[in-house]
Each structure stands twice: as structure tokens, then as C-alpha cells.
């Protein structure tokens, strides 16, 4: 935004008013004119708010670079949950390892109040020698377990040729952090017209993240759910650096659904309860929690996986609805009785 001043106005008076509105400004001086450039990191203000400042003659506003995202429904519905209204719990292992493993985990996370199960069939591993996932067969194991226990499915698509199979089994197509800016993959995945879970790239700015979502919407995704999973920091005490400021910004300012994945963010099980609470407190629409029935034996990411008991304890502390251990199944499309999030303005 550029704020122009009326001739004869004292620029320092307007500058003080702009700062009082929470804006970072840079003064631009022409031959006989002064104006102010509103810099990034400023609070979001409307043009009308600025025009009301005495001495301001005009405000020039840049067009939004992500019009489709701006028009995305405010509370999109996913597996019966109004995202941004009712907190969403997604849980499951890092990788789908076997039909028995995923069935056992699905039973436990469904009881804990999860609405969707996560688990990778195709795993993006830093080392080519690490377990790479069980591949396409795991998609069938995952969706069968999900159906049996009344859960939706989210799983990662790593390559365009995997997109049709993943779309056939998943309610939500996950794009991993390493692929956030793989624009041809975003387009191929989006063509299946499923909602997409867009993990933030490990060094992506918020604007790059929003623009990646715009690609998904442009190519057919009905809506995009964001997921903050930690960005690259300098400190190895935690695996990554959980950027809760970005979560608050997306949720409170942009009114977008953003989940937090504290598992990949901190990489250590002991901090997950604290970070989960913090995430919901700043406005996250829900949580993605890695959970394994036997974390010590997990083929990937065991140290950050919660046990089913730990998930149940945390979910219950956070107010997620738990399902009785036997008897009636709770469908993910059943009306939610979860605590409501504060309405976003
Ligand atoms: C995952 O969720 O399984 C995963 C690999 O996450 P990320 O892309 O955030 O590393
Ligand atoms: Mn993982």
C-alpha cells in the first residue's frame, strides 16, 4: 500500500498515526511530495481506515496475488468437520507399514476422537537408504482400516503418477513440505478435485505458501488446508522450528484453516502436548499427530510418535470427543460435539 498525503500536511503527524495503527512505514520523498510505503510485517488494515487519517489524500492498494484463496469458503467442510469452527484431530503413523499395523492404529485413534487417519504409502525420506514406504498396496490397507473404523484418510502424494491412486483412496491429498513448491505436482494432484493438505516448505515464506495454495485452487482443488510442520531453524534441540506466529497469521488475519503438526516440528514426543495446546491457543484448526501402536518398532519417525495411550490422554485433555471402546461406531460425518473454536473475524 502507498499512502499519499494532502499538500501542506505535516508528514511526521501522519507517520505517527500510521505507526499507531500498527504499521511499519517507509517515507518516500519526491521533488514536492511525500508518501508512505506500508511495509511487510504490518498489521492488516483497510484502505478506508487509512483514508480516515487526517492529511491522507489517497491510498493505493496492490491487487491480491491469490484471489482464489481469498475467496475460499471460510469454514470448509472435511469429513463432517467445519474446519476453523470445530477442531480437527488427525492421527496415525508416519508410514503405513502393514494391514495389521494400520488397522490396530485406526481402532485406537478413532476411539481417541480422530476424524481422519494419516499415514504415508510413499515416504519422502532424506536418505535413499531409509524405508521408502510400502507403496501403492499401502493405500488399500489404509483406506480399508479407515472405513472399518469410521475415519477419513489423508496421505501424501509425492509424484504426479501417484495422484490417481492416492485420490481414489484419500479424502485429503497431502503435499509434503519437500514438494510445496513443486508446481507441476500441485497441478496434477489438484486435478483430482479433492481438498488438499499443503504442508509448509521448510524454508518457505508465508507468501510462497499462500501462492502454492493458489496453484492448487487454480488447478481444481475445492479448498486447501494448510499445515505448519516446522521450518528449518539453527538449533538441533528440536527437529524443526514450529512457527506459531505464521499459524496465528493464517488463522486470525487471513481466516484460513491451518493445522499444526507438532510431531515433525519438534521431533520429540515429550514436547507434543505443550505444542498442541499452544497451537490450538493461537487459532490452529486442528492437529496432525503421529501415533504408532509400538513407537519403538516404527519403521520411520518412532521418536516423535505418540503411543495410543498418550494420544488418548492428550485428546481427552484437549476436549476432543472420545469414542466408547466398544459398541456403536462414530462416523466421521456424524455431527460434531467438539468444543468450538472462537469465531474468526
Ligand atoms: C509426513 O507427514 O509424513 C511428512 C513426511 O511430513 P513433512 O512433509 O512435513 O516432512
Ligand atoms: Mn513422519
Coordinates of C-alpha atoms and ligand atoms in Angstrom, one line a residue, residues 93-95 118-120 122-126 156 158 174-180 197 199-202 227-230 239-240 261 263-265 288 290 300-301 304, ligand 1:
X93 CA 1.7 -43.5 11.9
X94 CA 4.4 -41.8 9.8
X95 CA 4.1 -44.7 7.4
X118 CA -2.8 -40.2 8.4
X119 CA 0.0 -42.5 7.1
X120 CA 2.3 -42.5 4.2
X122 CA 5.0 -43.2 -0.3
X123 CA 7.6 -41.7 2.1
X124 CA 9.8 -38.8 1.2
X125 CA 13.0 -39.8 3.1
X126 CA 16.1 -37.7 3.4
X156 CA 0.8 -38.0 0.8
X158 CA 4.9 -37.4 -4.0
X174 CA -1.2 -34.3 1.3
X175 CA 1.6 -32.4 -0.3
X176 CA 4.7 -32.8 1.8
X177 CA 7.0 -30.0 2.8
X178 CA 9.6 -31.0 0.3
X179 CA 7.1 -30.6 -2.5
X180 CA 5.3 -27.4 -1.6
X197 CA -3.3 -30.5 2.7
X199 CA 2.5 -28.6 4.3
X200 CA 4.7 -25.6 4.5
X201 CA 8.1 -25.9 2.8
X202 CA 10.9 -25.9 5.3
X227 CA -0.2 -27.4 7.7
X228 CA 2.6 -25.8 9.7
X229 CA 5.2 -28.6 10.4
X230 CA 8.1 -26.5 11.5
X239 CA 14.0 -31.2 14.8
X240 CA 12.5 -28.1 13.3
X261 CA 1.9 -30.9 13.0
X263 CA 5.4 -34.2 15.5
X264 CA 7.6 -33.2 12.6
X265 CA 8.0 -29.7 14.1
X288 CA -1.9 -33.8 13.0
X290 CA 2.0 -39.1 14.6
X300 CA 10.1 -44.3 10.5
X301 CA 9.9 -41.4 12.9
X304 CA 8.2 -38.5 17.7
Ligands
LIG1 C1 4.7 -36.7 6.8 O1 3.7 -36.0 7.3 O2 4.7 -37.9 6.8 C2 5.9 -36.0 6.3 C3 6.8 -36.6 5.6 O3 5.9 -34.7 6.7 P1 6.7 -33.5 6.1 O4 6.4 -33.4 4.6 O5 6.2 -32.3 6.9 O6 8.2 -33.7 6.4

